[in-house]
PDB file of C-alpha atoms in Angstrom:
ATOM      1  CA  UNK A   1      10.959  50.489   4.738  1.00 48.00           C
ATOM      2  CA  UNK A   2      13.599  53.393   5.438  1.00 47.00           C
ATOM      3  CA  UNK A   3      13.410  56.728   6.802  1.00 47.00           C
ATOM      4  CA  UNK A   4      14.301  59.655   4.421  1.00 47.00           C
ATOM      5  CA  UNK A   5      16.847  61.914   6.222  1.00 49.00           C
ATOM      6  CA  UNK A   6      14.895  65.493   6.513  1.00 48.00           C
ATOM      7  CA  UNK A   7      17.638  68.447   6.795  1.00 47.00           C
ATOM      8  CA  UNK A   8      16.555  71.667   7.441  1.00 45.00           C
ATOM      9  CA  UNK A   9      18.366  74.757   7.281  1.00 47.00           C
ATOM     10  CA  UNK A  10      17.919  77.872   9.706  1.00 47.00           C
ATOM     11  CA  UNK A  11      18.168  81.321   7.582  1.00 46.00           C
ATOM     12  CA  UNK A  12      18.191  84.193   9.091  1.00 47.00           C
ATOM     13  CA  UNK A  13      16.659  87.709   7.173  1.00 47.00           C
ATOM     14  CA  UNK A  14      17.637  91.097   9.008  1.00 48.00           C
ATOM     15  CA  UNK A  15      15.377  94.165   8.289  1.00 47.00           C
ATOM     16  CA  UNK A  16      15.494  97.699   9.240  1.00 47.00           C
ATOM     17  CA  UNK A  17      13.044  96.765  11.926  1.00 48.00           C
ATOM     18  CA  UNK A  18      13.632  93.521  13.252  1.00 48.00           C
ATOM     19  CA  UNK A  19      15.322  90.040  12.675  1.00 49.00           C
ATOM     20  CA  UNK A  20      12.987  87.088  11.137  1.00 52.00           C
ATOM     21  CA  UNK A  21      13.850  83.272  11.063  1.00 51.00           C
ATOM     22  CA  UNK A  22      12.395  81.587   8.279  1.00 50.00           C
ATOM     23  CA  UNK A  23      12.642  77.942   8.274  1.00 53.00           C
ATOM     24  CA  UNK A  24      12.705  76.188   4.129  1.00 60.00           C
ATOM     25  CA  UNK A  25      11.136  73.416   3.055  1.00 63.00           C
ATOM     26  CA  UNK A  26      12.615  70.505   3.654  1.00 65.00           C
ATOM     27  CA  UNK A  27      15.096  68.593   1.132  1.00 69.00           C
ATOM     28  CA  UNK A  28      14.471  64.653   0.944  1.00 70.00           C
ATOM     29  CA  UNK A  29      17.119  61.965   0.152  1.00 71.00           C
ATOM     30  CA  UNK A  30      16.999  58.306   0.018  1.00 69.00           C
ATOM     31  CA  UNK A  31      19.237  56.152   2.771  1.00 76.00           C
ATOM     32  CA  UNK A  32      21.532  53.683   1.621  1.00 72.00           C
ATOM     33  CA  UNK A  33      18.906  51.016   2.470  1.00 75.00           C
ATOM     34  CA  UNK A  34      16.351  52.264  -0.302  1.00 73.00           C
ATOM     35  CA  UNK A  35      18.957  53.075  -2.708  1.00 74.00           C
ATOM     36  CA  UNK A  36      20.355  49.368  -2.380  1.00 75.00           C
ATOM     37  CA  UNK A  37      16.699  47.953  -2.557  1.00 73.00           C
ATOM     38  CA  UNK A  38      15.712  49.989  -5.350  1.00 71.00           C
ATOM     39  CA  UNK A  39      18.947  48.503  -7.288  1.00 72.00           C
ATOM     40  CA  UNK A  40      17.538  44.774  -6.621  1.00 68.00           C
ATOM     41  CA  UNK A  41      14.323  45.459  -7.791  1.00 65.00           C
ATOM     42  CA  UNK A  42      15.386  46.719 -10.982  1.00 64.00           C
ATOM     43  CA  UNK A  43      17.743  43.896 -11.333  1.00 65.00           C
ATOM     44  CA  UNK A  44      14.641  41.654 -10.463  1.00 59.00           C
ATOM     45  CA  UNK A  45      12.687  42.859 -13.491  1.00 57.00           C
ATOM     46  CA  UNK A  46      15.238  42.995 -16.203  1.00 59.00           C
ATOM     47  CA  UNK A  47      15.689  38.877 -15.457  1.00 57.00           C
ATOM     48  CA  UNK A  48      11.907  38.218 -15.640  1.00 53.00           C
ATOM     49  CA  UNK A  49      11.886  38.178 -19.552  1.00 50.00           C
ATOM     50  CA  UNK A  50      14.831  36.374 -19.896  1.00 53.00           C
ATOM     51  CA  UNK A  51      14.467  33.606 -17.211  1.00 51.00           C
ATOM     52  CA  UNK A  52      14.601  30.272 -18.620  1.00 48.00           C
ATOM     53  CA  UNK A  53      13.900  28.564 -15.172  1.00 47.00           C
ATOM     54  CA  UNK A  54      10.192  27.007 -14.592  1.00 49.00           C
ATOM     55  CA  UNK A  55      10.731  27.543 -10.685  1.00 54.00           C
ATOM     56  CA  UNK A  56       9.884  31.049  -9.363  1.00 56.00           C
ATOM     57  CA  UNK A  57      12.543  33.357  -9.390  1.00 57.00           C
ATOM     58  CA  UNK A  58      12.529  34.614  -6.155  1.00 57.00           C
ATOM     59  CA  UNK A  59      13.697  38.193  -4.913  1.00 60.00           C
ATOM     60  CA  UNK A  60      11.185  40.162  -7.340  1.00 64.00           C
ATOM     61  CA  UNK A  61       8.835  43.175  -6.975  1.00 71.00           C
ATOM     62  CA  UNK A  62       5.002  41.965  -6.601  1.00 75.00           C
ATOM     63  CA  UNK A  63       4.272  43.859 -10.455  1.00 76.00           C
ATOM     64  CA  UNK A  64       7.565  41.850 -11.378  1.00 76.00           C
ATOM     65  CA  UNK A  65       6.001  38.475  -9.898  1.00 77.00           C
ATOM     66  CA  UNK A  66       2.627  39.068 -11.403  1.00 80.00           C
ATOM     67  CA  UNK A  67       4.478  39.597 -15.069  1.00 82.00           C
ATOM     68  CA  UNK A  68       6.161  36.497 -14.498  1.00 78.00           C
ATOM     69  CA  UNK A  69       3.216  34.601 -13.508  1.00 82.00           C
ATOM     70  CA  UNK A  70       1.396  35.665 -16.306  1.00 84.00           C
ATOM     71  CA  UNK A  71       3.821  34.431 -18.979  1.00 83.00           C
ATOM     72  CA  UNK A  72       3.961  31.534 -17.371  1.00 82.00           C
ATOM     73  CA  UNK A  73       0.440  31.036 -17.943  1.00 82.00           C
ATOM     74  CA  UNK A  74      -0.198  32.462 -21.674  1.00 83.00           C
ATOM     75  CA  UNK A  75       3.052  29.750 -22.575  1.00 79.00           C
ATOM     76  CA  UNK A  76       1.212  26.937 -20.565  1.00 78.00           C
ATOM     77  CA  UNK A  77      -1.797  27.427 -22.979  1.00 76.00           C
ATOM     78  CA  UNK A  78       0.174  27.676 -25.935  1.00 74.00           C
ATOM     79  CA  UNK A  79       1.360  24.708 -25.466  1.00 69.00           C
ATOM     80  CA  UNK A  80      -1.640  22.851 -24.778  1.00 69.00           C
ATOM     81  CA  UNK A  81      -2.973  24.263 -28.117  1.00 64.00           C
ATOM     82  CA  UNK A  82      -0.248  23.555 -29.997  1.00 59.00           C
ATOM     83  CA  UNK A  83       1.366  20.528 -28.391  1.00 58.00           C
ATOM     84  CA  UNK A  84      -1.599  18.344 -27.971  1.00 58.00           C
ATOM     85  CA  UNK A  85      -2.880  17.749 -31.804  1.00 62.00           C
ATOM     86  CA  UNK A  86       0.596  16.865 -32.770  1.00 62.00           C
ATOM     87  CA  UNK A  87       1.227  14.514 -29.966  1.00 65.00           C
ATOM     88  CA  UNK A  88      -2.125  12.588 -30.454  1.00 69.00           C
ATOM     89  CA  UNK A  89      -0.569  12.815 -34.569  1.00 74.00           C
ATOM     90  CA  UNK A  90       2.472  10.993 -33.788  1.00 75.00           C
ATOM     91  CA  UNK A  91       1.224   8.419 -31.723  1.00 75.00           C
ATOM     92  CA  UNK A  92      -1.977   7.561 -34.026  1.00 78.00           C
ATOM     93  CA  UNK A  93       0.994   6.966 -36.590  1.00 80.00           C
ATOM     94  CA  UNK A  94       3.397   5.163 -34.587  1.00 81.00           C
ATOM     95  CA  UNK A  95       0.674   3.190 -33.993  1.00 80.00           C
ATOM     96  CA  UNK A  96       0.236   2.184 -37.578  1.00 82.00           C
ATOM     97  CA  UNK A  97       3.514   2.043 -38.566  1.00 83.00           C
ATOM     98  CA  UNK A  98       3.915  -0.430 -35.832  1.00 83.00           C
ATOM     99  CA  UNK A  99       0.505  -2.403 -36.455  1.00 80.00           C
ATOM    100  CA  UNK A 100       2.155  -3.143 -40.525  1.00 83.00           C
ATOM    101  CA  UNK A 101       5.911  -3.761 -39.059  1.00 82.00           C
ATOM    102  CA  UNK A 102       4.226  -6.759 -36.665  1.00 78.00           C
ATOM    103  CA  UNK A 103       1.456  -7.717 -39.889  1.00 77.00           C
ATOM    104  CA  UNK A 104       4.324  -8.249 -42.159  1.00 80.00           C
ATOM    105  CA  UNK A 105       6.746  -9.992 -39.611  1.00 81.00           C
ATOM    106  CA  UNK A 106       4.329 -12.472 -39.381  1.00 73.00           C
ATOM    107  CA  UNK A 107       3.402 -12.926 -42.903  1.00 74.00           C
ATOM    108  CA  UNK A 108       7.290 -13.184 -43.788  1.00 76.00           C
ATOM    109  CA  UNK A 109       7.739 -16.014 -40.253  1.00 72.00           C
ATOM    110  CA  UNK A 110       4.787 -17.096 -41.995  1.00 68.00           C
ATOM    111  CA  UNK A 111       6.350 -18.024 -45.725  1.00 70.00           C
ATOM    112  CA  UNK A 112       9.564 -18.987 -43.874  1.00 73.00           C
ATOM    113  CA  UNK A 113       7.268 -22.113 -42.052  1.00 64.00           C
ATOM    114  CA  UNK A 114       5.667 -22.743 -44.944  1.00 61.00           C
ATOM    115  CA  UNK A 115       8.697 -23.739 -46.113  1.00 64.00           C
ATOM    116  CA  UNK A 116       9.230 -26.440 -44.567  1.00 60.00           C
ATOM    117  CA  UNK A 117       5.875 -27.148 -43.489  1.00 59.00           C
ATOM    118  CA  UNK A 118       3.263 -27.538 -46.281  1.00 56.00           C
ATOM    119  CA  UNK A 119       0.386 -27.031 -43.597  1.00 54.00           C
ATOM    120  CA  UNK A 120       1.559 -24.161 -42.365  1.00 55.00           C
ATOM    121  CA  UNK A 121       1.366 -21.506 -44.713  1.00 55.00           C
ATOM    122  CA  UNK A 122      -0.721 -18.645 -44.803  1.00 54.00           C
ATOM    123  CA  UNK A 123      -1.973 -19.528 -48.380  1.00 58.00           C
ATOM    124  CA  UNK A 124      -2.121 -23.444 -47.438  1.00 63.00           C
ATOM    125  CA  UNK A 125      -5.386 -25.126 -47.872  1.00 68.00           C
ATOM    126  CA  UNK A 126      -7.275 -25.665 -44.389  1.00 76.00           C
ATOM    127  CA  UNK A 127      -5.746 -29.371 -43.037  1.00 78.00           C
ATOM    128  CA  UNK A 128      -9.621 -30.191 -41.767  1.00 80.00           C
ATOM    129  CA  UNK A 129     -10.436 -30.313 -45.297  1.00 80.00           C
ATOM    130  CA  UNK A 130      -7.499 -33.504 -45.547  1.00 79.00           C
ATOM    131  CA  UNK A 131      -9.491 -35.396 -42.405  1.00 81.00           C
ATOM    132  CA  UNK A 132     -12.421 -38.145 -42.937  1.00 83.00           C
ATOM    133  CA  UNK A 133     -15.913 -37.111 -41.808  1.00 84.00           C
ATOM    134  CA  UNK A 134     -15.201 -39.079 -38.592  1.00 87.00           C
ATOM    135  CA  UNK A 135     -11.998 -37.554 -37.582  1.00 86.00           C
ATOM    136  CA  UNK A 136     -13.093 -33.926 -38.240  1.00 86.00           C
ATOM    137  CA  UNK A 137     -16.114 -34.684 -36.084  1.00 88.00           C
ATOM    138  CA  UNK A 138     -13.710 -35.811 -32.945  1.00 88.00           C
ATOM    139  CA  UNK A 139     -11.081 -33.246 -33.883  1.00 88.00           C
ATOM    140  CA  UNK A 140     -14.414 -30.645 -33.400  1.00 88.00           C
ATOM    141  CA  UNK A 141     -15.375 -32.691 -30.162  1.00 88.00           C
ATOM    142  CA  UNK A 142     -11.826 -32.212 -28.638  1.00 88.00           C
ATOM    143  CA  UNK A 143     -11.992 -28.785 -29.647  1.00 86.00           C
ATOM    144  CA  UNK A 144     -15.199 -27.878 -27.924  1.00 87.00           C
ATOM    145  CA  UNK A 145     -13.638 -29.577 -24.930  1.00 86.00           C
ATOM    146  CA  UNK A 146     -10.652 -27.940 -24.700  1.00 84.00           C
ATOM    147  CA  UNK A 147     -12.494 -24.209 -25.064  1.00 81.00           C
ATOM    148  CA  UNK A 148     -15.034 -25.075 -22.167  1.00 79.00           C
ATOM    149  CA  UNK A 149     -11.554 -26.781 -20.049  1.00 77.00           C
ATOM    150  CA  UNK A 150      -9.322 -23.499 -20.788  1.00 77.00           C
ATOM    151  CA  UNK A 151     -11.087 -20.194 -19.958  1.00 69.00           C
ATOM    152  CA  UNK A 152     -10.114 -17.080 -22.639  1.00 66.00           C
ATOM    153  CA  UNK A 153      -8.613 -19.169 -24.969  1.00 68.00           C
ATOM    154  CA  UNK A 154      -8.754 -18.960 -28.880  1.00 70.00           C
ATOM    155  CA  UNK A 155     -11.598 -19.893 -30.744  1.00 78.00           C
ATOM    156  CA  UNK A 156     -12.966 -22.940 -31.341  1.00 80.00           C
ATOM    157  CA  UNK A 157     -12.470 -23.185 -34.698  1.00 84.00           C
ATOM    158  CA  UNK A 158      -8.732 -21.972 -34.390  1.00 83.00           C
ATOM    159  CA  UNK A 159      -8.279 -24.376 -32.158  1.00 86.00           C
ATOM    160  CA  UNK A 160      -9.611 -27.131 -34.389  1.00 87.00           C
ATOM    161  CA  UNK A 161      -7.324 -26.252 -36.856  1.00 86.00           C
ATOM    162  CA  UNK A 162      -4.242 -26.906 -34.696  1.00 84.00           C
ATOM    163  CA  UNK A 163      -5.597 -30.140 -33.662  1.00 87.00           C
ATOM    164  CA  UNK A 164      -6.510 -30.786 -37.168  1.00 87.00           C
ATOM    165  CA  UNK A 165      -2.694 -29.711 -38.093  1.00 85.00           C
ATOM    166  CA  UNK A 166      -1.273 -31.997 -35.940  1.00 86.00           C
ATOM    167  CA  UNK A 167      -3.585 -35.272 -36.870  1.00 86.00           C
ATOM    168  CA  UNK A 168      -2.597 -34.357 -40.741  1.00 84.00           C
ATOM    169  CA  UNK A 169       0.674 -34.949 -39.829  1.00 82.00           C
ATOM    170  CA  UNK A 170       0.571 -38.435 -38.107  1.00 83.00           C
ATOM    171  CA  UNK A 171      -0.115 -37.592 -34.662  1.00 84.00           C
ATOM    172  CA  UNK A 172      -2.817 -39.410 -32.377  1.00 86.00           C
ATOM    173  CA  UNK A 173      -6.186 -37.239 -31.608  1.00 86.00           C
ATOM    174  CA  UNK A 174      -5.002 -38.043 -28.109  1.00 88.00           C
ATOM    175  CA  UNK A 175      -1.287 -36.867 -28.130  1.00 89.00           C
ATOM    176  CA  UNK A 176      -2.036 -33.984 -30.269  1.00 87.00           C
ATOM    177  CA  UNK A 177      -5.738 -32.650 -27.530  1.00 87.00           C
ATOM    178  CA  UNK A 178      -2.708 -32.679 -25.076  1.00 88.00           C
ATOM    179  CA  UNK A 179      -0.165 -30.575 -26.713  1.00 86.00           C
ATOM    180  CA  UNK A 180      -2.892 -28.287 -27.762  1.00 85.00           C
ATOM    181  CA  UNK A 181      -4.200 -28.098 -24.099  1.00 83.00           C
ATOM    182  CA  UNK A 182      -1.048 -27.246 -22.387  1.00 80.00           C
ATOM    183  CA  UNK A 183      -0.044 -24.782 -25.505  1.00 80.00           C
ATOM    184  CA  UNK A 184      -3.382 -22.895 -24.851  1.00 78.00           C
ATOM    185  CA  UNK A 185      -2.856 -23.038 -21.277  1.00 74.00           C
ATOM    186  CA  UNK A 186       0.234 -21.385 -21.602  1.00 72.00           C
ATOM    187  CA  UNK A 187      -1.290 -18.949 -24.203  1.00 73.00           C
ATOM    188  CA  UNK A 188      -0.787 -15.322 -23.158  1.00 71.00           C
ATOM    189  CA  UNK A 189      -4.013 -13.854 -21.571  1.00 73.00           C
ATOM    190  CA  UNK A 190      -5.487 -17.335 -21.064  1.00 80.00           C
ATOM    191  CA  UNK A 191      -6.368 -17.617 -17.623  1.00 84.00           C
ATOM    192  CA  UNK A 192      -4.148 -20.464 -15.904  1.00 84.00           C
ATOM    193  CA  UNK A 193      -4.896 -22.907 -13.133  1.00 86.00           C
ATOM    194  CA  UNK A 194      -3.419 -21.354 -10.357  1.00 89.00           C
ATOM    195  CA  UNK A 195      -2.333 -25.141  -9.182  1.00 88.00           C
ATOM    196  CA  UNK A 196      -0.075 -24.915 -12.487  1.00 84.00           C
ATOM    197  CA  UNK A 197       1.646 -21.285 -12.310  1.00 86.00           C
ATOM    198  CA  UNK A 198       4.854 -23.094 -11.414  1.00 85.00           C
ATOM    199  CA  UNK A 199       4.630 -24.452 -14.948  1.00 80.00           C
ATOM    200  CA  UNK A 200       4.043 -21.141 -16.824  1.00 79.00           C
ATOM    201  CA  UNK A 201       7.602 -19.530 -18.276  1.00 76.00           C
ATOM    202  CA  UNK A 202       6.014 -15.955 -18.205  1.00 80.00           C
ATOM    203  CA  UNK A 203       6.498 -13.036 -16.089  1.00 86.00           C
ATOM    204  CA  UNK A 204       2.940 -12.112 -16.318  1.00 87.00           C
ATOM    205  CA  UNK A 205       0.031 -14.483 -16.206  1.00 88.00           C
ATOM    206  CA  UNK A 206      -4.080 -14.443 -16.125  1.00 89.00           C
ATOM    207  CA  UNK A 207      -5.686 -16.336 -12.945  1.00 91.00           C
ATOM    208  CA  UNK A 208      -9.378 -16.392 -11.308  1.00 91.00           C
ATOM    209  CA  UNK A 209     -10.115 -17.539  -8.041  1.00 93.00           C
ATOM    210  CA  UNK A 210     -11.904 -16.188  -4.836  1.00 94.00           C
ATOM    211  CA  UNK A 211     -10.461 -13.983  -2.450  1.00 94.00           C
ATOM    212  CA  UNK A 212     -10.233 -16.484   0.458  1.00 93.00           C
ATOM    213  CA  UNK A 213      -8.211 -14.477   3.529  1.00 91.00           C
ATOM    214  CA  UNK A 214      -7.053 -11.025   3.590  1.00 91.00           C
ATOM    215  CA  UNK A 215      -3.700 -10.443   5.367  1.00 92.00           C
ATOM    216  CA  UNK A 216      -2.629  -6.901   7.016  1.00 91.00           C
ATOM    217  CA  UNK A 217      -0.414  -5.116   4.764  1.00 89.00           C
ATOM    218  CA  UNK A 218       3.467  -5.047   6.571  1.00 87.00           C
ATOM    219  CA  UNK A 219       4.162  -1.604   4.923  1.00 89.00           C
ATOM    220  CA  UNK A 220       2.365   1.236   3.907  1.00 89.00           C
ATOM    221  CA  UNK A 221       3.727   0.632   0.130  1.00 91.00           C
ATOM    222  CA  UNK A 222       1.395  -2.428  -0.033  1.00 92.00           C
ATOM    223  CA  UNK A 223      -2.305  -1.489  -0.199  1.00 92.00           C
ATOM    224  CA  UNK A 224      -3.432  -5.249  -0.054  1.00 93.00           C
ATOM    225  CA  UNK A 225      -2.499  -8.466   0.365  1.00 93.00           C
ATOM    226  CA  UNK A 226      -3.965 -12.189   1.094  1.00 93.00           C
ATOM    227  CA  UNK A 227      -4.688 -15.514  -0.635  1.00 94.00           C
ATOM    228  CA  UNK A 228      -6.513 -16.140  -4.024  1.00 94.00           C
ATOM    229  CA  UNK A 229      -7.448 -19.526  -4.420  1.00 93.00           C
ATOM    230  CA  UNK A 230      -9.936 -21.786  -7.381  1.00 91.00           C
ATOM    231  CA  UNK A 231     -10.131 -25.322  -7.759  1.00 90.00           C
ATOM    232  CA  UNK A 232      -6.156 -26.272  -8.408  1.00 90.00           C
ATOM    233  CA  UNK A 233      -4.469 -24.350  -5.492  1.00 92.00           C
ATOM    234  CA  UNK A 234      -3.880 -20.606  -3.683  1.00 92.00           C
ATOM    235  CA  UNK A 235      -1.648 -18.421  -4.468  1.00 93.00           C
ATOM    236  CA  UNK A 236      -0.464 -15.192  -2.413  1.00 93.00           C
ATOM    237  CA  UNK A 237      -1.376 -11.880  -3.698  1.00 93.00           C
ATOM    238  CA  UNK A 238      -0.043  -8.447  -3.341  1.00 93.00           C
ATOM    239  CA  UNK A 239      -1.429  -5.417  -4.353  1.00 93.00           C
ATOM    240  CA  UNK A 240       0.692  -2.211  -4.554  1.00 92.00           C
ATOM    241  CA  UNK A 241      -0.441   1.405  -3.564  1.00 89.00           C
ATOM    242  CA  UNK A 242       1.004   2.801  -6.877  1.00 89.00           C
ATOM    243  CA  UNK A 243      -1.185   0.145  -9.026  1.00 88.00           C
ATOM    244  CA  UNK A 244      -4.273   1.437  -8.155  1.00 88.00           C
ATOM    245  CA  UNK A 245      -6.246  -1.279  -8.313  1.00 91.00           C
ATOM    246  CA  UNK A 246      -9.531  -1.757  -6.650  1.00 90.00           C
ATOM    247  CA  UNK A 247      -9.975  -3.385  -3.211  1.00 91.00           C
ATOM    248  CA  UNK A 248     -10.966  -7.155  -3.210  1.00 91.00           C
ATOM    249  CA  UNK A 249     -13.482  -7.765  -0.326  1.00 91.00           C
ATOM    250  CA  UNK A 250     -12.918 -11.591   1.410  1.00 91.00           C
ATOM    251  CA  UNK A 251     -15.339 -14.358  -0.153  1.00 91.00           C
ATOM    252  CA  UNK A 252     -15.210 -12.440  -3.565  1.00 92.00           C
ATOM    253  CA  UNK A 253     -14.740 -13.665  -6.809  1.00 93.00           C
ATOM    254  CA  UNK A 254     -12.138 -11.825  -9.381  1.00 93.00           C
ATOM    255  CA  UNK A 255     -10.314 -12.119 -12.499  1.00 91.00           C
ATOM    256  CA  UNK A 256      -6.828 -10.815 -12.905  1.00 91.00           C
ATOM    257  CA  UNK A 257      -5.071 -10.244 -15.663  1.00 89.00           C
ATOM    258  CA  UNK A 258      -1.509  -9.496 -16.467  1.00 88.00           C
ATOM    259  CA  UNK A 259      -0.571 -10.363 -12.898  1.00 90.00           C
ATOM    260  CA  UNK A 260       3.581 -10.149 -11.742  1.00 91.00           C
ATOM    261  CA  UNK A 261       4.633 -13.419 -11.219  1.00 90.00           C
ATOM    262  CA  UNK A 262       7.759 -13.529  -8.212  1.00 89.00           C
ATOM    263  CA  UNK A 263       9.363 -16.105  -6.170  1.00 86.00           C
ATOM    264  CA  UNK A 264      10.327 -16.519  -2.641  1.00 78.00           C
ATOM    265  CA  UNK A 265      11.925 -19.622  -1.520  1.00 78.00           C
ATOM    266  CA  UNK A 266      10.841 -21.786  -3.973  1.00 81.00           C
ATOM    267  CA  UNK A 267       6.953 -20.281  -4.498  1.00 87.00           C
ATOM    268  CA  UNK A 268       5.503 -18.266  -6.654  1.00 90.00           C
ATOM    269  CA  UNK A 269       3.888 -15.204  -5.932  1.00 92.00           C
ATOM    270  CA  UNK A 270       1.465 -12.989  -8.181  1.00 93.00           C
ATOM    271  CA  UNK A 271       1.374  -8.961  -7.525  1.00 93.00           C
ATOM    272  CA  UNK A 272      -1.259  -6.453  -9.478  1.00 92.00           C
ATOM    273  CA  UNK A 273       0.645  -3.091 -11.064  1.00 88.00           C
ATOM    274  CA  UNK A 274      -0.758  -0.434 -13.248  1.00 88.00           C
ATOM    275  CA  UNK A 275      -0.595  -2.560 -16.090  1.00 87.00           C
ATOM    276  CA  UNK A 276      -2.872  -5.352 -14.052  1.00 90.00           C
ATOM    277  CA  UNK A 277      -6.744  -5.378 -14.749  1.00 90.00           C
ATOM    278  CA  UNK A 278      -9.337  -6.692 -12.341  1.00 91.00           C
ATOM    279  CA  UNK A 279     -12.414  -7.920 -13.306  1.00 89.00           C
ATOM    280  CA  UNK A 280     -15.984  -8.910 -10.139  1.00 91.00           C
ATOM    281  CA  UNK A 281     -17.783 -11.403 -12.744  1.00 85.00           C
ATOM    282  CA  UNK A 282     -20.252 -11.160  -9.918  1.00 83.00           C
ATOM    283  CA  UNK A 283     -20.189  -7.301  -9.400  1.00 79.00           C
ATOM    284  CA  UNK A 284     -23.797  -5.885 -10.816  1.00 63.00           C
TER     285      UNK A 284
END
């Protein structure tokens, strides 16, 4: 780095016969360069143990870096030895303790309609058990029809019981197959008509259609975007970089769910995020 400053001193010895010069070994001494370097150095190490910064402290000796890179490792493995078991611990039991907050919300919205609605209750008797042999039979008929109209829906038998619910109560098997319809349309994760997405009040939605026309992207930020179209209508679909969602090749077949729903001057618009799931029914 820096010279040392070499000083050597002439002495001359007389003797009876003649006059020697002897030259002594040299005397070294650091510059002010190595003395100010070797004061920076020392700083540098002292700070290594106490640094509380994640970011490398720059300015240190190479046996300073190394002892700083080291710690930085040995309390990277700690924590994933420690830290790991009692994360997946807590969220296992936030889990539960949320699963029995949302069981018994329901139970008490549950007693609270029973209330005032006798075939509502979670302890009522089943209202299909109150219908004639003929009724049940076309309640069961419009139920079968509605499951085969509405793709992902609930159950057949559950729902029988609504339709059953709302005959008990007066209604005609007509009026009461069309409320259930457009209530399990509107069901969430029951894969709407894209021809009725104006009608559905939710900010996500399930659709299926074919990928008809693929459009090029007008920013790097959008990794896809084109038309999705079934039987009702097409609807314009955009998917983002960040999502991570598969590419859709033109003529294909897919099954969103938990699509974005937007608008732009008056139309609606679906877009796939992380949360999104796509789903080739004809993918082997």
């Amino acid at each position: 780095m820096s010279s040392y400053n070499v000083i050597a001193e002439k002495v001359s010895v007389e003797s009876e016969d003649e006059q020697q010069t002897v030259e002594e070994e040299p005397e070294l001494r650091p510059t002010v360069e190595l003395r100010s370097q070797a004061k920076i150095d020392s700083e540098a190490i002292a700070k290594v143990d106490g640094t509380a910064e994640r970011e490398h402290p720059y300015g240190m000796t190479l046996v300073a870096e190394e002892k700083w890179e080291a710690r930085e490792q040995e309390k990277a493995r700690t924590r994933a030895r420690t830290d790991g078991p009692v994360t997946e611990r807590r969220e296992a039991a936030a889990r539960v303790a949320a699963a029995r907050g949302s069981r018994r919300e329901r139970e008490q919205f549950a007693r609270r309609r029973a209330s005032v609605d006798s075939l509502a209750g979670p302890e009522s008797a089943d209202p299909r058990e109150k219908l004639d042999g003929a009724t049940l039979a076309e309640v069961n008929q419009q139920a079968q029809r509605i499951q085969e109209t509405v793709r992902e829906c609930g159950s057949r038998a559950a729902i029988s019981r609504q339709l059953a619910e709302r005959v008990a109560r007066g209604q005609d098997i007509t009026e009461a197959t069309l409320d259930v319809l457009d209530a399990e349309r509107r069901r969430a994760g029951t894969v709407v008509p894209i021809g009725e997405l104006e009608d559905v009040p939710r900010k996500e939605v399930s659709v299926e259609g074919e990928w008809i026309e693929d459009w090029t992207p007008s920013n790097s930020a959008i990794q896809q975007v084109g038309l999705l179209e079934d039987e009702t209508g097409r609807v314009k679909l955009t998917i983002w970089a960040k999502s991570r969602q598969p590419l859709i090749d033109e003529g294909e077949r897919v099954r969103i769910r938990a699509a974005a729903t937007s608008w732009y001057q008056g139309r609606v618009s679906l877009a796939l995020t992380a949360d999104s799931q796509v789903v080739f029914p004809d993918r082997v």
